[in-house]
mmCIF file of C-alpha atoms and ligand atoms in Angstrom:
data_model
loop_
_atom_site.group_PDB
_atom_site.id
_atom_site.type_symbol
_atom_site.label_atom_id
_atom_site.label_comp_id
_atom_site.label_asym_id
_atom_site.label_seq_id
_atom_site.Cartn_x
_atom_site.Cartn_y
_atom_site.Cartn_z
ATOM 1 C CA ALA A 191 0.000 0.000 0.000
ATOM 2 C CA ALA A 192 2.847 2.320 0.930
ATOM 3 C CA LYS A 193 4.460 1.582 -2.372
ATOM 4 C CA ALA A 194 1.305 2.355 -4.326
ATOM 5 C CA GLU A 195 0.873 5.593 -2.455
ATOM 6 C CA GLY A 196 4.434 6.565 -3.242
ATOM 7 C CA ARG A 197 3.839 5.784 -6.879
ATOM 8 C CA ASN A 198 0.674 7.891 -6.965
ATOM 9 C CA ARG A 199 2.418 10.779 -5.325
ATOM 10 C CA TYR A 200 5.158 10.515 -7.873
ATOM 11 C CA ARG A 201 2.605 10.545 -10.695
ATOM 12 C CA LEU A 202 0.922 13.587 -9.232
ATOM 13 C CA PHE A 203 4.249 15.366 -8.954
ATOM 14 C CA ASP A 204 5.025 14.357 -12.496
ATOM 15 C CA ALA A 205 1.701 15.712 -13.752
ATOM 16 C CA VAL A 206 2.147 19.038 -11.958
ATOM 17 C CA LEU A 207 5.637 19.409 -13.329
ATOM 18 C CA HIS A 208 4.402 18.563 -16.784
ATOM 19 C CA LEU A 209 1.652 21.192 -16.616
ATOM 20 C CA ARG A 210 4.139 23.762 -15.449
ATOM 21 C CA LEU A 211 6.565 23.036 -18.251
ATOM 22 C CA GLN A 212 3.757 23.032 -20.759
ATOM 23 C CA ARG A 213 2.507 26.410 -19.557
ATOM 24 C CA ARG A 214 6.001 27.789 -19.759
ATOM 25 C CA MET A 215 6.425 26.525 -23.314
ATOM 26 C CA HIS A 216 3.064 27.924 -24.357
ATOM 27 C CA LEU A 217 3.822 31.306 -22.845
ATOM 28 C CA GLN A 218 7.171 31.386 -24.599
ATOM 29 C CA SER A 219 5.737 30.506 -27.986
ATOM 30 C CA ASP A 220 2.644 32.737 -27.728
ATOM 31 C CA MET A 221 4.449 35.855 -26.572
ATOM 32 C CA ILE A 222 5.278 37.469 -29.884
ATOM 33 C CA SER A 223 1.855 36.942 -31.417
ATOM 34 C CA ALA A 224 0.235 38.253 -28.216
ATOM 35 C CA MET A 225 2.068 41.518 -28.748
ATOM 36 C CA LYS A 226 0.752 41.761 -32.274
ATOM 37 C CA ASN A 227 -2.854 40.742 -31.657
ATOM 38 C CA GLY A 228 -3.488 43.060 -28.725
ATOM 39 C CA ASP A 229 -3.371 40.539 -25.868
ATOM 40 C CA MET A 230 -0.412 42.503 -24.477
ATOM 41 C CA THR A 231 -1.313 45.965 -23.257
ATOM 42 C CA LEU A 232 0.076 48.616 -20.978
ATOM 43 C CA HIS A 233 -1.623 49.701 -17.816
ATOM 44 C CA TYR A 234 -0.706 52.967 -16.144
ATOM 45 C CA GLN A 235 -0.369 53.615 -12.426
ATOM 46 C CA PRO A 236 -0.320 57.234 -11.226
ATOM 47 C CA LEU A 237 2.765 58.764 -9.603
ATOM 48 C CA LEU A 238 1.760 61.590 -7.292
ATOM 49 C CA ASN A 239 3.655 64.373 -5.635
ATOM 50 C CA CYS A 240 3.659 63.357 -1.980
ATOM 51 C CA VAL A 241 2.904 66.828 -0.644
ATOM 52 C CA SER A 242 0.677 68.541 -3.204
ATOM 53 C CA GLY A 243 -0.939 65.400 -4.592
ATOM 54 C CA ARG A 244 -0.236 66.649 -8.093
ATOM 55 C CA LEU A 245 -0.056 64.020 -10.794
ATOM 56 C CA GLU A 246 3.548 63.807 -11.958
ATOM 57 C CA GLY A 247 3.062 60.951 -14.399
ATOM 58 C CA TYR A 248 2.482 57.231 -14.590
ATOM 59 C CA GLU A 249 4.432 54.005 -14.455
ATOM 60 C CA ALA A 250 3.712 51.788 -17.452
ATOM 61 C CA LEU A 251 3.075 48.174 -16.424
ATOM 62 C CA LEU A 252 2.792 45.396 -18.958
ATOM 63 C CA ARG A 253 -0.284 43.171 -18.937
ATOM 64 C CA TRP A 254 -0.894 39.944 -20.799
ATOM 65 C CA TYR A 255 -4.343 38.478 -21.183
ATOM 66 C CA HIS A 256 -3.777 34.956 -22.513
ATOM 67 C CA PRO A 257 -6.773 33.297 -24.253
ATOM 68 C CA GLU A 258 -6.204 30.041 -22.361
ATOM 69 C CA TYR A 259 -4.543 31.059 -19.080
ATOM 70 C CA GLY A 260 -6.230 34.402 -18.519
ATOM 71 C CA ALA A 261 -4.206 37.179 -16.883
ATOM 72 C CA VAL A 262 -0.524 36.249 -16.687
ATOM 73 C CA SER A 263 1.665 38.307 -14.351
ATOM 74 C CA PRO A 264 4.750 40.088 -15.693
ATOM 75 C CA MET A 265 6.555 38.483 -12.749
ATOM 76 C CA GLU A 266 5.987 35.201 -14.593
ATOM 77 C CA PHE A 267 6.386 36.089 -18.259
ATOM 78 C CA ILE A 268 9.198 38.679 -18.158
ATOM 79 C CA PRO A 269 11.717 36.089 -16.869
ATOM 80 C CA ILE A 270 10.532 33.702 -19.599
ATOM 81 C CA ALA A 271 10.926 36.444 -22.200
ATOM 82 C CA GLU A 272 14.438 37.056 -20.890
ATOM 83 C CA GLU A 273 15.474 33.542 -21.877
ATOM 84 C CA THR A 274 15.177 34.454 -25.539
ATOM 85 C CA ASP A 275 15.284 37.484 -27.794
ATOM 86 C CA ALA A 276 11.578 37.940 -27.084
ATOM 87 C CA ILE A 277 12.519 40.360 -24.306
ATOM 88 C CA LEU A 278 14.003 42.730 -26.868
ATOM 89 C CA LEU A 279 10.818 42.842 -28.924
ATOM 90 C CA LEU A 280 8.752 43.153 -25.765
ATOM 91 C CA GLY A 281 10.973 45.926 -24.465
ATOM 92 C CA ASP A 282 10.713 47.852 -27.719
ATOM 93 C CA PHE A 283 6.952 47.374 -27.741
ATOM 94 C CA VAL A 284 6.645 48.804 -24.224
ATOM 95 C CA LEU A 285 8.887 51.794 -24.973
ATOM 96 C CA ARG A 286 7.037 52.675 -28.173
ATOM 97 C CA GLU A 287 3.608 52.201 -26.641
ATOM 98 C CA ALA A 288 4.489 54.256 -23.534
ATOM 99 C CA CYS A 289 5.937 57.095 -25.625
ATOM 100 C CA ARG A 290 2.886 57.086 -27.881
ATOM 101 C CA GLN A 291 0.743 57.622 -24.774
ATOM 102 C CA LEU A 292 3.087 60.204 -23.284
ATOM 103 C CA GLU A 293 2.631 62.333 -26.380
ATOM 104 C CA THR A 294 -1.042 62.822 -25.418
ATOM 105 C CA TRP A 295 -0.368 63.869 -21.802
ATOM 106 C CA PRO A 296 0.344 67.356 -20.437
ATOM 107 C CA ARG A 297 3.988 68.388 -20.683
ATOM 108 C CA SER A 298 4.346 68.415 -16.903
ATOM 109 C CA GLN A 299 3.888 64.643 -16.775
ATOM 110 C CA ARG A 300 6.332 61.857 -17.450
ATOM 111 C CA VAL A 301 6.155 58.139 -18.037
ATOM 112 C CA ALA A 302 8.230 55.555 -16.174
ATOM 113 C CA VAL A 303 9.127 52.392 -18.066
ATOM 114 C CA ASN A 304 10.656 49.224 -16.587
ATOM 115 C CA ILE A 305 13.753 48.004 -18.376
ATOM 116 C CA SER A 306 14.857 44.401 -17.907
ATOM 117 C CA PRO A 307 18.539 43.588 -17.323
ATOM 118 C CA MET A 308 18.962 42.047 -20.765
ATOM 119 C CA GLN A 309 17.344 44.996 -22.469
ATOM 120 C CA PHE A 310 19.625 47.360 -20.568
ATOM 121 C CA ARG A 311 22.651 45.473 -21.850
ATOM 122 C CA LEU A 312 21.744 46.087 -25.489
ATOM 123 C CA ASP A 313 24.477 48.131 -27.110
ATOM 124 C CA ASP A 314 22.023 50.237 -29.021
ATOM 125 C CA LEU A 315 19.539 50.910 -26.191
ATOM 126 C CA PRO A 316 20.466 54.613 -25.943
ATOM 127 C CA ASP A 317 20.154 54.954 -29.727
ATOM 128 C CA ARG A 318 16.795 53.217 -29.759
ATOM 129 C CA VAL A 319 15.514 55.386 -26.947
ATOM 130 C CA ALA A 320 16.735 58.568 -28.642
ATOM 131 C CA GLN A 321 15.107 57.513 -31.877
ATOM 132 C CA ILE A 322 11.735 56.777 -30.263
ATOM 133 C CA LEU A 323 11.813 60.132 -28.438
ATOM 134 C CA ARG A 324 12.604 61.926 -31.681
ATOM 135 C CA ALA A 325 9.847 60.105 -33.546
ATOM 136 C CA HIS A 326 7.310 61.456 -31.065
ATOM 137 C CA ALA A 327 9.015 64.811 -30.577
ATOM 138 C CA LEU A 328 9.179 64.221 -26.823
ATOM 139 C CA GLU A 329 11.414 65.995 -24.346
ATOM 140 C CA PRO A 330 13.817 63.317 -23.051
ATOM 141 C CA HIS A 331 13.379 64.256 -19.365
ATOM 142 C CA ARG A 332 9.756 63.110 -19.636
ATOM 143 C CA LEU A 333 10.917 59.512 -19.980
ATOM 144 C CA GLU A 334 12.161 57.721 -16.883
ATOM 145 C CA LEU A 335 13.731 54.280 -17.149
ATOM 146 C CA GLU A 336 13.422 52.015 -14.105
ATOM 147 C CA ILE A 337 16.213 49.539 -13.542
ATOM 148 C CA THR A 338 16.911 47.207 -10.640
ATOM 149 C CA GLU A 339 20.021 46.176 -8.823
ATOM 150 C CA ALA A 340 20.092 42.976 -10.912
ATOM 151 C CA THR A 341 20.868 45.148 -13.926
ATOM 152 C CA LEU A 342 23.791 46.804 -12.145
ATOM 153 C CA ILE A 343 25.228 43.632 -10.631
ATOM 154 C CA GLN A 344 25.625 41.611 -13.800
ATOM 155 C CA ASN A 345 27.959 43.992 -15.571
ATOM 156 C CA PRO A 346 28.580 47.132 -13.543
ATOM 157 C CA GLU A 347 30.976 48.672 -16.039
ATOM 158 C CA LYS A 348 28.664 48.282 -18.998
ATOM 159 C CA ALA A 349 25.657 49.398 -16.946
ATOM 160 C CA GLY A 350 27.579 52.508 -15.905
ATOM 161 C CA GLU A 351 28.320 53.407 -19.512
ATOM 162 C CA THR A 352 24.692 52.903 -20.516
ATOM 163 C CA ILE A 353 23.473 55.068 -17.636
ATOM 164 C CA HIS A 354 25.856 57.821 -18.715
ATOM 165 C CA ALA A 355 24.765 57.570 -22.342
ATOM 166 C CA LEU A 356 21.091 57.723 -21.388
ATOM 167 C CA ARG A 357 21.516 60.645 -19.021
ATOM 168 C CA LYS A 358 23.466 62.446 -21.711
ATOM 169 C CA ILE A 359 20.387 62.155 -23.909
ATOM 170 C CA GLY A 360 18.429 63.632 -20.995
ATOM 171 C CA VAL A 361 16.465 60.555 -19.988
ATOM 172 C CA LYS A 362 15.914 60.008 -16.233
ATOM 173 C CA ILE A 363 17.057 56.870 -14.434
ATOM 174 C CA ALA A 364 15.267 55.364 -11.422
ATOM 175 C CA LEU A 365 16.523 52.583 -9.189
ATOM 176 C CA ASP A 366 13.490 50.316 -8.692
ATOM 177 C CA ASP A 367 12.763 48.074 -5.687
ATOM 178 C CA PHE A 368 15.417 49.919 -3.726
ATOM 179 C CA GLY A 369 16.560 48.228 -0.535
ATOM 180 C CA THR A 370 15.730 44.659 -1.493
ATOM 181 C CA GLY A 371 19.098 43.791 -3.014
ATOM 182 C CA TYR A 372 22.398 43.016 -1.413
ATOM 183 C CA SER A 373 24.337 46.184 -1.858
ATOM 184 C CA SER A 374 22.002 48.987 -2.794
ATOM 185 C CA LEU A 375 24.184 51.439 -0.914
ATOM 186 C CA ASN A 376 27.216 50.469 -2.883
ATOM 187 C CA TYR A 377 25.504 51.470 -6.104
ATOM 188 C CA LEU A 378 24.327 54.886 -5.113
ATOM 189 C CA HIS A 379 27.740 56.452 -5.193
ATOM 190 C CA ARG A 380 28.934 54.479 -8.198
ATOM 191 C CA PHE A 381 25.985 55.120 -10.475
ATOM 192 C CA PRO A 382 24.367 58.486 -10.884
ATOM 193 C CA VAL A 383 20.601 58.029 -10.730
ATOM 194 C CA ASP A 384 17.779 60.556 -10.590
ATOM 195 C CA ARG A 385 15.388 58.648 -8.369
ATOM 196 C CA ILE A 386 15.168 55.766 -5.961
ATOM 197 C CA LYS A 387 11.962 53.830 -5.496
ATOM 198 C CA ILE A 388 11.639 52.389 -2.023
ATOM 199 C CA ASP A 389 10.431 48.829 -2.402
ATOM 200 C CA ARG A 390 6.877 48.220 -1.340
ATOM 201 C CA SER A 391 7.956 45.665 1.276
ATOM 202 C CA PHE A 392 9.209 48.598 3.389
ATOM 203 C CA THR A 393 6.083 50.658 2.822
ATOM 204 C CA ASN A 394 4.062 47.623 3.753
ATOM 205 C CA ASP A 395 5.857 47.311 7.119
ATOM 206 C CA LEU A 396 5.655 50.969 8.115
ATOM 207 C CA GLU A 397 3.773 50.188 11.294
ATOM 208 C CA GLN A 398 6.991 48.586 12.550
ATOM 209 C CA ASP A 399 9.669 50.767 14.117
ATOM 210 C CA ASN A 400 12.452 49.166 12.080
ATOM 211 C CA ALA A 401 10.816 49.823 8.740
ATOM 212 C CA ARG A 402 10.058 53.395 9.791
ATOM 213 C CA ALA A 403 13.698 53.973 10.655
ATOM 214 C CA ILE A 404 14.858 52.448 7.390
ATOM 215 C CA VAL A 405 12.471 54.458 5.254
ATOM 216 C CA ARG A 406 13.429 57.671 7.055
ATOM 217 C CA ALA A 407 17.090 56.862 6.429
ATOM 218 C CA ILE A 408 16.545 56.120 2.725
ATOM 219 C CA ILE A 409 14.718 59.415 2.247
ATOM 220 C CA ALA A 410 17.506 61.332 4.017
ATOM 221 C CA LEU A 411 20.131 59.485 1.995
ATOM 222 C CA GLY A 412 18.385 60.270 -1.257
ATOM 223 C CA HIS A 413 18.023 63.934 -0.407
ATOM 224 C CA ASN A 414 21.645 64.251 0.683
ATOM 225 C CA LEU A 415 22.669 62.855 -2.694
ATOM 226 C CA ASN A 416 20.201 65.078 -4.522
ATOM 227 C CA ILE A 417 18.104 62.092 -5.575
ATOM 228 C CA ASP A 418 14.291 62.096 -5.578
ATOM 229 C CA VAL A 419 12.591 59.402 -3.536
ATOM 230 C CA THR A 420 9.404 57.554 -4.440
ATOM 231 C CA ALA A 421 7.615 55.168 -2.095
ATOM 232 C CA GLU A 422 5.965 52.208 -3.812
ATOM 233 C CA GLY A 423 2.994 50.212 -2.601
ATOM 234 C CA VAL A 424 1.209 52.902 -0.549
ATOM 235 C CA GLU A 425 -2.029 51.254 0.531
ATOM 236 C CA THR A 426 -3.136 53.018 3.699
ATOM 237 C CA PRO A 427 -3.630 56.612 4.910
ATOM 238 C CA ASP A 428 -1.223 55.857 7.777
ATOM 239 C CA GLN A 429 1.539 55.021 5.344
ATOM 240 C CA LEU A 430 0.826 58.128 3.316
ATOM 241 C CA SER A 431 0.908 60.434 6.327
ATOM 242 C CA PHE A 432 4.178 58.946 7.532
ATOM 243 C CA LEU A 433 5.715 59.491 4.101
ATOM 244 C CA ARG A 434 4.452 63.065 3.970
ATOM 245 C CA ASP A 435 5.739 63.821 7.455
ATOM 246 C CA ASN A 436 9.140 62.539 6.395
ATOM 247 C CA CYS A 437 9.316 64.533 3.175
ATOM 248 C CA CYS A 438 9.135 61.693 0.689
ATOM 249 C CA ASP A 439 8.906 63.211 -2.809
ATOM 250 C CA GLN A 440 6.548 60.933 -4.660
ATOM 251 C CA VAL A 441 4.047 58.202 -3.832
ATOM 252 C CA GLN A 442 2.577 55.309 -5.773
ATOM 253 C CA GLY A 443 0.185 52.619 -4.644
ATOM 254 C CA PHE A 444 -3.317 51.225 -4.574
ATOM 255 C CA LEU A 445 -4.465 53.979 -2.160
ATOM 256 C CA LEU A 446 -3.736 56.578 -4.830
ATOM 257 C CA GLY A 447 -4.554 54.587 -7.934
ATOM 258 C CA ARG A 448 -4.276 51.099 -9.348
ATOM 259 C CA PRO A 449 -2.674 50.306 -12.670
ATOM 260 C CA GLU A 450 -5.416 50.820 -15.270
ATOM 261 C CA PRO A 451 -5.627 50.875 -19.062
ATOM 262 C CA LEU A 452 -5.796 54.656 -19.373
ATOM 263 C CA TYR A 453 -6.929 57.638 -17.420
ATOM 264 C CA PRO A 454 -8.629 60.783 -18.522
ATOM 265 C CA ALA A 455 -5.811 63.030 -17.296
ATOM 266 C CA SER A 456 -8.151 65.459 -15.575
ATOM 267 C CA LYS A 457 -9.647 62.890 -13.231
ATOM 268 C CA ILE A 458 -6.442 61.857 -11.575
ATOM 269 C CA ASP A 459 -5.004 64.938 -9.978
ATOM 270 C CA VAL A 460 -5.626 64.419 -6.299
ATOM 271 C CA SER A 461 -6.026 67.902 -4.901
ATOM 272 C CA ARG A 462 -4.057 69.001 -1.869
ATOM 273 C CA LYS A 463 -7.349 68.990 -0.020
ATOM 274 C CA GLU A 464 -8.117 65.396 -0.951
ATOM 275 C CA MET A 465 -4.568 64.430 -0.089
ATOM 276 C CA GLU A 466 -5.119 65.938 3.342
ATOM 277 C CA THR A 467 -8.377 64.061 3.693
ATOM 278 C CA LEU A 468 -6.597 60.860 2.759
ATOM 279 C CA THR A 469 -3.946 61.439 5.376
ATOM 280 C CA ASP A 470 -6.376 62.748 7.981
ATOM 281 C CA ALA A 471 -8.347 59.531 7.657
ATOM 282 C CA SER A 472 -5.456 57.882 9.439
ATOM 283 C CA GLY A 473 -6.300 59.781 12.604
ATOM 284 C CA LEU A 474 -2.595 60.119 13.278
ATOM 285 C CA THR A 475 -1.973 63.673 12.195
HETATM 286 P P1 C2E B 80 7.643 47.057 -10.293
HETATM 287 O O1 C2E B 80 8.274 47.831 -11.391
HETATM 288 O O2 C2E B 80 8.218 47.227 -8.924
HETATM 289 O O3 C2E B 80 6.122 47.480 -10.350
HETATM 290 C C1 C2E B 80 5.317 47.686 -9.236
HETATM 291 C C2 C2E B 80 4.404 46.513 -8.995
HETATM 292 O O4 C2E B 80 3.720 46.725 -7.763
HETATM 293 C C3 C2E B 80 3.316 46.337 -10.050
HETATM 294 O O5 C2E B 80 3.047 44.940 -10.165
HETATM 295 C C4 C2E B 80 2.128 47.036 -9.416
HETATM 296 O O6 C2E B 80 0.879 46.591 -9.884
HETATM 297 C C5 C2E B 80 2.327 46.661 -7.966
HETATM 298 N N1 C2E B 80 1.716 47.621 -7.055
HETATM 299 C C6 C2E B 80 1.529 48.952 -7.226
HETATM 300 N N2 C2E B 80 0.949 49.508 -6.158
HETATM 301 C C7 C2E B 80 0.765 48.516 -5.269
HETATM 302 C C8 C2E B 80 0.189 48.472 -3.948
HETATM 303 O O7 C2E B 80 -0.243 49.464 -3.371
HETATM 304 N N3 C2E B 80 0.169 47.249 -3.330
HETATM 305 C C9 C2E B 80 0.639 46.133 -3.935
HETATM 306 N N4 C2E B 80 0.574 44.970 -3.253
HETATM 307 N N5 C2E B 80 1.192 46.130 -5.178
HETATM 308 C C10 C2E B 80 1.239 47.317 -5.833
HETATM 309 P P2 C2E B 80 3.006 44.259 -11.591
HETATM 310 O O8 C2E B 80 2.299 45.154 -12.544
HETATM 311 O O9 C2E B 80 2.503 42.876 -11.379
HETATM 312 O O10 C2E B 80 4.519 44.219 -12.024
HETATM 313 C C11 C2E B 80 5.431 43.419 -11.343
HETATM 314 C C12 C2E B 80 6.841 43.627 -11.872
HETATM 315 O O11 C2E B 80 6.926 43.171 -13.239
HETATM 316 C C13 C2E B 80 7.254 45.087 -11.933
HETATM 317 O O12 C2E B 80 7.637 45.491 -10.659
HETATM 318 C C14 C2E B 80 8.370 45.026 -12.939
HETATM 319 O O13 C2E B 80 9.559 44.579 -12.330
HETATM 320 C C15 C2E B 80 7.898 43.946 -13.901
HETATM 321 N N6 C2E B 80 7.309 44.600 -15.088
HETATM 322 C C16 C2E B 80 6.062 45.080 -15.265
HETATM 323 N N7 C2E B 80 5.923 45.625 -16.498
HETATM 324 C C17 C2E B 80 7.120 45.501 -17.113
HETATM 325 C C18 C2E B 80 7.638 45.895 -18.399
HETATM 326 O O14 C2E B 80 6.976 46.501 -19.235
HETATM 327 N N8 C2E B 80 8.951 45.565 -18.666
HETATM 328 C C19 C2E B 80 9.738 44.928 -17.765
HETATM 329 N N9 C2E B 80 11.001 44.656 -18.102
HETATM 330 N N10 C2E B 80 9.294 44.565 -16.548
HETATM 331 C C20 C2E B 80 8.002 44.847 -16.216
HETATM 332 MG MG1 MG B 81 8.941 49.607 -11.722
HETATM 333 MG MG1 MG B 82 9.127 48.800 -8.201
HETATM 334 MG MG1 MG B 83 8.602 46.397 -6.488
#
């Protein structure tokens, strides 16, 4: 009986593994056509000035609605895309699409685009970016490229050159998911960036003293280095009021707006008054 049970368990394991591999293969092979047939779209999440509540722009976030699997997270398909050249096509698609949208927004707003490590290593990334900006007659500072520590770790020298080339064009660079890596601090003085985005795991823990101390320190560090600081994953009025009290520059999170297909620009601006109401709701201030 024990033997049979072991065999069944093995079969179950086998079946699960098989399904997983199959899904992976399907996702890999369907990716390019999904981009062409409209199953891949960009959603936009508002980035708000932490004090005034003014809309400063949006982060573009890739969405894939697969006919068989439904919504597939970028956390799942971006790594799969990175195994092949698909990431380059995907990356180009996102940049073009985001810039096409940006063209329709007020000039005071910018778009933030996530760049995967492989995409950042492309020799002609700065040229591609410059060309897309030119094609849409966009001011370069309105485009912000978000990179993570993974991008910097793999080939620091090359990454440094690319950052310089991009900043020379006038494009902004943000360090995404800041604080989650191994040596975030090491990078700040080696690579000139325009913004750090405090990872949402810290924002999420703000009711704990440790997280509060860390977030305060990151904001101070950023400001001492003349770097803007964004807090990701703001979900509660308490978190927002803490960030405001500690002079965080920009906030992003479900409390202020979820990623959505597109916004009528006028609806988003959260007035200073509303921002105060949001923070007052915490009862802390
Ligand atoms: P990220 O760049 O750190 O993006 C922020 C993620 O946090 C998004 O998840 C967003 O939906 C989520 N988020 C925003 N506010 C909140 C909040 O208040 N609470 C919680 N719990 N989550 C919040 P998403 O869209 O699933 O993206 C996950 C990651 O996938 C991104 O992390 C980014 O690394 C990657 N990604 C997304 N789009 C692209 C893309 O176009 N290109 C590349 N290379 N990577 C992308
Ligand atoms: Mg990001
Ligand atoms: Mg992030
Ligand atoms: Mg994150």
